[in-house]
Coordinates of C-alpha atoms in Angstrom, one line a residue:
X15 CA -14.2 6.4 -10.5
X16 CA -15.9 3.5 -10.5
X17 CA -15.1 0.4 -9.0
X18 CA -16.6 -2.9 -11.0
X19 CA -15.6 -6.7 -9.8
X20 CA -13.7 -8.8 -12.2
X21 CA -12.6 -12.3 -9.9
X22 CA -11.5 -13.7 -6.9
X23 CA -7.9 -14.9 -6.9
X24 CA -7.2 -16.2 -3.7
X25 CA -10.3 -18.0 -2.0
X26 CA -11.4 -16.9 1.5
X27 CA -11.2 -19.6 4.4
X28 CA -13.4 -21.1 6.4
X29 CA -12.2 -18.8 9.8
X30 CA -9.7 -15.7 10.5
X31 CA -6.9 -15.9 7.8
X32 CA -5.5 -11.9 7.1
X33 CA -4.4 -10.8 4.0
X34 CA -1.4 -9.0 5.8
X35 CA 0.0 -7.0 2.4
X36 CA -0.7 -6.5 -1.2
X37 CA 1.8 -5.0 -3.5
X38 CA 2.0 -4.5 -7.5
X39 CA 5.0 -4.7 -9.1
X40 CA 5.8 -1.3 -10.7
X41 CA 5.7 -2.8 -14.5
X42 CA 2.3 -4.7 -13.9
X43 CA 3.5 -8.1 -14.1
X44 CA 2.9 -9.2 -10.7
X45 CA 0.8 -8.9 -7.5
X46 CA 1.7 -9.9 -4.3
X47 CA -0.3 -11.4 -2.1
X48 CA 0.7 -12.8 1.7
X49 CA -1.4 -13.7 4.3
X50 CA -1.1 -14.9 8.3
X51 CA -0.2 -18.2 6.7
X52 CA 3.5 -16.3 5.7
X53 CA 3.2 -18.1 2.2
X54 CA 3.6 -15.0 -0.7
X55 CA 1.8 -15.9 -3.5
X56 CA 2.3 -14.6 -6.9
X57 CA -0.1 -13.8 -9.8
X58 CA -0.1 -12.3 -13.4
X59 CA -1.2 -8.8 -14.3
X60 CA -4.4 -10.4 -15.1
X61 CA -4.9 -12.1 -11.4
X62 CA -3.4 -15.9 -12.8
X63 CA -1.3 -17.3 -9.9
X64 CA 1.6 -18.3 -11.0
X65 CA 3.8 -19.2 -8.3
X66 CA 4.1 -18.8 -4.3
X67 CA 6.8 -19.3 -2.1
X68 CA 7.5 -19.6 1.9
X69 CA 9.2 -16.7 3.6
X70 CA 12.0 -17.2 6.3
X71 CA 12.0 -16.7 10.1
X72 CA 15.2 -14.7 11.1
X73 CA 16.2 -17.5 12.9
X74 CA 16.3 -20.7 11.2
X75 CA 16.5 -22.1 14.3
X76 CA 13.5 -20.5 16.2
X77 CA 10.0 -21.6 15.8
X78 CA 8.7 -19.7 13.0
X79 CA 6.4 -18.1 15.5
X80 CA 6.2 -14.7 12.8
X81 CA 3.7 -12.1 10.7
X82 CA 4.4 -10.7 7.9
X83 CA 3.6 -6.9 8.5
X84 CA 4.1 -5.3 4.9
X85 CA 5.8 -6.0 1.4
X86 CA 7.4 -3.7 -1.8
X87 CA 8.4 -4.4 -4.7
X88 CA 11.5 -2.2 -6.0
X89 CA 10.8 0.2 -8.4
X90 CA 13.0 -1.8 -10.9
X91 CA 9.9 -4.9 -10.0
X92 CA 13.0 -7.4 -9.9
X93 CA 13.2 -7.6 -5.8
X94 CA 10.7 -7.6 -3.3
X95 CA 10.7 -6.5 0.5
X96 CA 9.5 -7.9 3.3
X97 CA 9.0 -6.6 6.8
X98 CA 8.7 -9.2 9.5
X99 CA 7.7 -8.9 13.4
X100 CA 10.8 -11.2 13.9
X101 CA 13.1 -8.4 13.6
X102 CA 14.0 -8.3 9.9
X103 CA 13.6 -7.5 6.5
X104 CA 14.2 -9.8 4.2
X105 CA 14.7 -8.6 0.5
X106 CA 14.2 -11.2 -2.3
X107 CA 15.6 -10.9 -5.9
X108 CA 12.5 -12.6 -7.8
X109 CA 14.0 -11.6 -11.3
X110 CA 11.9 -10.0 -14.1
X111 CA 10.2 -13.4 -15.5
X112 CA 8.5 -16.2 -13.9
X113 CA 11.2 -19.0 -14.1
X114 CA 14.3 -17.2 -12.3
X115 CA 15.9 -18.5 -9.3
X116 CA 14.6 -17.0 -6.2
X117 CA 17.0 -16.0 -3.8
X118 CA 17.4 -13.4 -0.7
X119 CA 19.9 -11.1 -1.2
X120 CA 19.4 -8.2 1.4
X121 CA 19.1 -9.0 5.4
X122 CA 18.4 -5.8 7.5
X123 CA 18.2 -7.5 11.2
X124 CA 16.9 -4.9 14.1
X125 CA 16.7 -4.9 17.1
X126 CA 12.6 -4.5 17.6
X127 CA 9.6 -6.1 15.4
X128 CA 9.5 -4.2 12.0
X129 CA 5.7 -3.1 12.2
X130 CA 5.6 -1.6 8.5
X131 CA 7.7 -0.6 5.0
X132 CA 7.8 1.3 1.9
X133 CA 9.7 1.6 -1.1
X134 CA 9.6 5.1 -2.8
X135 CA 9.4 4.8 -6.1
X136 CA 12.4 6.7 -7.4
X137 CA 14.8 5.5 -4.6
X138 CA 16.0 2.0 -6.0
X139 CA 18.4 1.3 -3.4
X140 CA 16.5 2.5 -0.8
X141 CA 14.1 0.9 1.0
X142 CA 11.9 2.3 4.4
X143 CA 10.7 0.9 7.4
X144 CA 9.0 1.3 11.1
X145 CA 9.6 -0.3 14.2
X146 CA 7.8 -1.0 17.2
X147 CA 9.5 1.1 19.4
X148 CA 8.7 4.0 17.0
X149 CA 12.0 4.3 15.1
X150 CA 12.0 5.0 11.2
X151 CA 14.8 3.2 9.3
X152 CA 16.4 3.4 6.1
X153 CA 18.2 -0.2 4.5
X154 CA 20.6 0.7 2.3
X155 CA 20.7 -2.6 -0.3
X156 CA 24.4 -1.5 -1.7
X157 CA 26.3 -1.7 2.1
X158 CA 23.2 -4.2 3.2
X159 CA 23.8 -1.5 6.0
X160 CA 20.6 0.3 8.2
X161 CA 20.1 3.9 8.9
X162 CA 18.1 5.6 11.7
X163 CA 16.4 8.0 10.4
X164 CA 14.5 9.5 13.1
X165 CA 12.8 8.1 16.6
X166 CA 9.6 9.5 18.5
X167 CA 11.1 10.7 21.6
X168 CA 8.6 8.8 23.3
X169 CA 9.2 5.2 21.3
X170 CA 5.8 5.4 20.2
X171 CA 4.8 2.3 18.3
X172 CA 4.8 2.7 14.4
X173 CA 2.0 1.8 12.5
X174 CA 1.7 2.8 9.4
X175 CA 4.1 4.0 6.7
X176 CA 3.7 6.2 3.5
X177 CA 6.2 7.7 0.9
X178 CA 5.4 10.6 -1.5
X179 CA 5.0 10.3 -5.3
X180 CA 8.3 12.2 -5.3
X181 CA 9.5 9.9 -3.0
X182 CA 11.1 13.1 -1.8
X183 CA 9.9 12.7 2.0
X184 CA 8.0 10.2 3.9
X185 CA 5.4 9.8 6.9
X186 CA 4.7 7.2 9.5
X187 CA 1.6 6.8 11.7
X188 CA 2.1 6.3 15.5
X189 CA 0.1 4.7 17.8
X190 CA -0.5 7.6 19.9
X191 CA -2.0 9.2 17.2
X192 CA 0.8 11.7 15.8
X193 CA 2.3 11.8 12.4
X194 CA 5.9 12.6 11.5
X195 CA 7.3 13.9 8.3
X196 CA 10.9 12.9 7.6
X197 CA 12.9 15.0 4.1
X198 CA 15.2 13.5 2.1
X199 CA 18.2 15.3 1.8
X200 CA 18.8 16.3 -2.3
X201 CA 21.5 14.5 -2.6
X202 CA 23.4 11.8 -0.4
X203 CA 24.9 12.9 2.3
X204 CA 24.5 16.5 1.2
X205 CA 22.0 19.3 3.3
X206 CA 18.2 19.4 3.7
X207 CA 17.4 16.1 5.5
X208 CA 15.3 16.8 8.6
X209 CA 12.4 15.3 10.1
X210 CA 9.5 17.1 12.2
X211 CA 6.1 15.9 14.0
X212 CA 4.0 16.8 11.1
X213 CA -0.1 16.7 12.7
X214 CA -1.4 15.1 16.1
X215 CA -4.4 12.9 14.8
X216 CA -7.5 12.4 17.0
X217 CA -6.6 8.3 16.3
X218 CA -4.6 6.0 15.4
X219 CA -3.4 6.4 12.0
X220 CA -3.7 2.8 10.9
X221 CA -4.5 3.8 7.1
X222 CA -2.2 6.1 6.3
X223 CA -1.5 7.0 2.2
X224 CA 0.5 9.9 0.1
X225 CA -1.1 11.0 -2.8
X226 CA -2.4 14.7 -4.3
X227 CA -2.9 14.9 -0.3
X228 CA -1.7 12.9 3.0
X229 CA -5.1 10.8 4.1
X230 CA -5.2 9.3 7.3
X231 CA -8.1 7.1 8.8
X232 CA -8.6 4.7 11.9
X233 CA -11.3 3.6 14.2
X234 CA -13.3 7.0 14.5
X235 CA -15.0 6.9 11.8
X236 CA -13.4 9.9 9.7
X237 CA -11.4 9.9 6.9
X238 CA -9.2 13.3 6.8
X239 CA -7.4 14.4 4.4
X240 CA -4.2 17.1 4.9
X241 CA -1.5 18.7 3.0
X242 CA 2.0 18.5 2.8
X243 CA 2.7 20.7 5.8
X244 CA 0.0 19.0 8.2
X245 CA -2.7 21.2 7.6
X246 CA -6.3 19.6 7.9
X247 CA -8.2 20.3 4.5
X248 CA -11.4 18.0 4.7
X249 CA -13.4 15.6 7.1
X250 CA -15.7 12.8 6.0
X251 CA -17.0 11.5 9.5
X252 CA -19.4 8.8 9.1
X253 CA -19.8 8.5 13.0
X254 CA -23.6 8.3 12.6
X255 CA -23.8 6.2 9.8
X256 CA -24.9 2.7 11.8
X257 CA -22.9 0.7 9.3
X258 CA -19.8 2.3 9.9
X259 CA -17.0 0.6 11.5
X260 CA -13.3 1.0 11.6
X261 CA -10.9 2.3 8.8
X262 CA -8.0 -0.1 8.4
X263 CA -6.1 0.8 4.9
X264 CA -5.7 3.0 2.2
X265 CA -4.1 3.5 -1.1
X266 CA -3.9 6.1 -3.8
X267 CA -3.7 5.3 -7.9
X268 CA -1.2 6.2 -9.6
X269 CA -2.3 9.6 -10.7
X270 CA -2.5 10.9 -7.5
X271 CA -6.1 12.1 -7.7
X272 CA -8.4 8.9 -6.4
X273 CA -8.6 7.4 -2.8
X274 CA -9.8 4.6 -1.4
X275 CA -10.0 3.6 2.0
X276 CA -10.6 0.3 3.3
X277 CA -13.2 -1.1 6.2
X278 CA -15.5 -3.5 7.4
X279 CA -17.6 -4.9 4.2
X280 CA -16.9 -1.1 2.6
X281 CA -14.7 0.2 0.1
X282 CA -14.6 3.9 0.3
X283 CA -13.5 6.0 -2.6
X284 CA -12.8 9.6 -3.1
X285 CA -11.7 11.7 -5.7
X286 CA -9.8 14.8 -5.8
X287 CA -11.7 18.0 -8.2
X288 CA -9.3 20.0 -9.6
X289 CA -11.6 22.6 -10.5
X290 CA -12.7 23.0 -6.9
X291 CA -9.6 22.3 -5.5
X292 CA -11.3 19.8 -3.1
X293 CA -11.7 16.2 -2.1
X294 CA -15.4 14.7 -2.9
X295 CA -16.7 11.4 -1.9
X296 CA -17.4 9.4 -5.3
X297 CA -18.6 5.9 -4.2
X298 CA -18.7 3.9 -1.5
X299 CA -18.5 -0.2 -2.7
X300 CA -20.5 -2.4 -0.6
X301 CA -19.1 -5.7 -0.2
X302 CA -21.0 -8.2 2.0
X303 CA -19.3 -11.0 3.4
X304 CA -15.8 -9.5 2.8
X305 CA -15.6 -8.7 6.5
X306 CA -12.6 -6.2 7.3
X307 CA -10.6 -5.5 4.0
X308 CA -7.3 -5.7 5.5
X309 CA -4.6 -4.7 2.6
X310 CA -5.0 -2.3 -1.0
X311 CA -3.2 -1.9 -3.9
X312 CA -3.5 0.0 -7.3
X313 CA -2.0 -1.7 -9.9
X314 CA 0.2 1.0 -11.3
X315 CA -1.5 2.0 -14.5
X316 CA -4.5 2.4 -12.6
X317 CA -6.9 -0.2 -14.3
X318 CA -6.6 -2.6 -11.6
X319 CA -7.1 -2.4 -7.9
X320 CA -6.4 -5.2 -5.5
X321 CA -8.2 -5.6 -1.9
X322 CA -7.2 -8.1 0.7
X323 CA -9.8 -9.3 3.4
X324 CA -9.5 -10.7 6.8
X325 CA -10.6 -14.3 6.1
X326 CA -8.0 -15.2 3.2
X327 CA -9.5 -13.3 0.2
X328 CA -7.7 -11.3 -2.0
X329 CA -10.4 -9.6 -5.3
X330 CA -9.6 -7.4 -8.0
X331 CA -11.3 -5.1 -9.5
X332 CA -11.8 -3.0 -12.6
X333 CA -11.4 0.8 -11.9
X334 CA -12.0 3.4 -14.4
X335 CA -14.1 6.8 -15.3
X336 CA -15.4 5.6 -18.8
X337 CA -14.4 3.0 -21.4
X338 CA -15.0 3.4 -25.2
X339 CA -14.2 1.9 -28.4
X340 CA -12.7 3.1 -31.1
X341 CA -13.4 2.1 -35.2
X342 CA -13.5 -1.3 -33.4
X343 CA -9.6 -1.6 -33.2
X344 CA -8.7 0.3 -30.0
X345 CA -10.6 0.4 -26.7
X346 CA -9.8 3.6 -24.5
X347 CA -9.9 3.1 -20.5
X348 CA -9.8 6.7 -18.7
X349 CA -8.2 5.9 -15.4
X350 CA -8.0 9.2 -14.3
X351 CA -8.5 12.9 -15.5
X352 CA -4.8 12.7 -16.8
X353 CA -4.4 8.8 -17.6
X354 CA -5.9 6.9 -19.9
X355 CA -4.6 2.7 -21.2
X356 CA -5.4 2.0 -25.0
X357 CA -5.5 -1.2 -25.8
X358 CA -5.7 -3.1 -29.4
X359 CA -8.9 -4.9 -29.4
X360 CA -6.9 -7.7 -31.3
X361 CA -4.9 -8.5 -28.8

């Protein structure tokens, strides 16, 4: 995979202004972007921004004194969540094209700071979230009702969130480094929903994706990859690499089958052999003067991948395996072993 800068769409400050979340809207049209500032800002598939809006404090009455901690887009890319350390998730219905109304039209009010969120992909109704005192809850935008899923038993601070691509199950990170797995039932209400403590990381599991494998990261200097059922399959330690510093995000693309993992000035990526049946370390990007890359996101045909810093910046970049042209009509991006976007040069 290879990893190729393309532009800058939001310019980095002068001093300490975090990208908190990036998300992609599931039909390409938009990106995401929010930063400590609380202001969401919205561009085209092609990184032109097109519009931005303030988010609101839960209480309109309070002073505003907030973070964002993570956003979604529904799978249907017409509504947008937004987990806030005031207690709430907000959900906004920002419509399919650029000149519709915005309005909220989901409130899910706790009673700790929501810490992260996810919205599996085939659960349109359904959108997932983690507290700080290490509850996993379920908003429910029919009944604008919430739903405890689980707890840890010792109210271990959530920090990270991840759904599979089945959206079948999900995991969230704790602080105190262990992992639970909670299973959707097959049907609502019906049998088979359960949740477990999946793995005991030797960190905290601040970047924490789902793809062809679970791959968790923080500040020791390893990336690790597991399976499903929490069993460690590979270690990349970098612990005496000198330029090595903490892991703060990851994301997969969309095929499942390409990783990369976020850090100080570094993009890490890895992808998975098939042949081999293993995880292999394909690049790492070096980006000086990024700092900490604080957010990622795959665009989800995987031709596009978004990466949010700690001063303000947001980049995007080109991500493919090989590019060719065709009779001079058609141009052939291979975004993975099992993807690839044609386009019409004409166009």
């Amino acid at each position: 995979m290879h990893l190729s800068y393309l532009h800058t769409v939001l310019q980095p400050t002068e001093g300490i202004q975090k990208v908190s979340s990036l998300a992609w809207a599931p039909n390409n049209a938009k990106l995401a972007a929010v930063t400590v500032d609380k202001v969401v800002h919205l561009f085209d598939e092609s990184g032109g921004k097109k519009d931005k809006f303030k988010t609101k404090a839960a209480d309109p009455n309070g002073t505003g004194s907030y973070l964002v901690r993570g956003m979604a887009f529904s799978p249907d890319s017409t509504k947008l969540a937004i987990a806030q350390s005031d207690n709430i998730v907000f959900v906004y219905r920002l419509g399919a094209g650029w000149n519709e109304k915005k309005s909220i039209c989901n409130k899910f009010a706790q009673s700790s700071s929501v810490t992260c969120l996810c919205w599996p992909s085939q659960r349109h109704n359904e959108v997932v979230f983690g507290l700080s005192d290490g509850k996993a809850k379920l908003g429910m935008l029919k009944t604008n009702k919430t739903y405890n899923m689980y707890a840890h038993p010792d109210g271990s601070y959530i920090v990270s969130i991840a759904a599979s691509s089945s959206s079948n199950a999900i995991v969230s990170g704790h602080i105190d480094g262990s992992i639970y797995k909670f299973t959707f039932p097959d049907q609502e209400g019906g049998p088979g929903a359960g949740h477990s403590k999946l793995l005991q990381h030797p960190c905290t599991p601040y970047a924490l994706a789902w793809g062809e494998s679970i791959c968790v990261a923080g500040n020791d200097c390893k990336v690790v990859f597991y399976d499903s059922n929490g069993k460690q399959l590979q270690v990349f330690d970098y612990s005496n690499d000198d330029y090595a510093r903490d892991f703060s995000c990851c994301a997969f693309n969309p095929s499942n089958d390409t990783a990369v993992v976020g850090a100080f000035n570094r993009i890490y990526v890895y992808g998975f052999n098939s042949s081999k049946g293993a995880w292999e370390q394909v690049a790492i990007k070096q980006v000086d003067n990024f700092y900490t890359t604080t957010s990622l996101a795959w665009k989800p045909d995987g031709g596009r991948l978004a990466a949010g810093s700690l001063t303000g910046a947001v980049d995007l970049y080109d991500a493919c395996l090989r590019r060719y042209k065709y009779k001079g009509k058609f141009e052939f991006t291979y975004v993975s072993s099992s993807a690839v976007i044609v386009r019409a040069l004409s166009s």
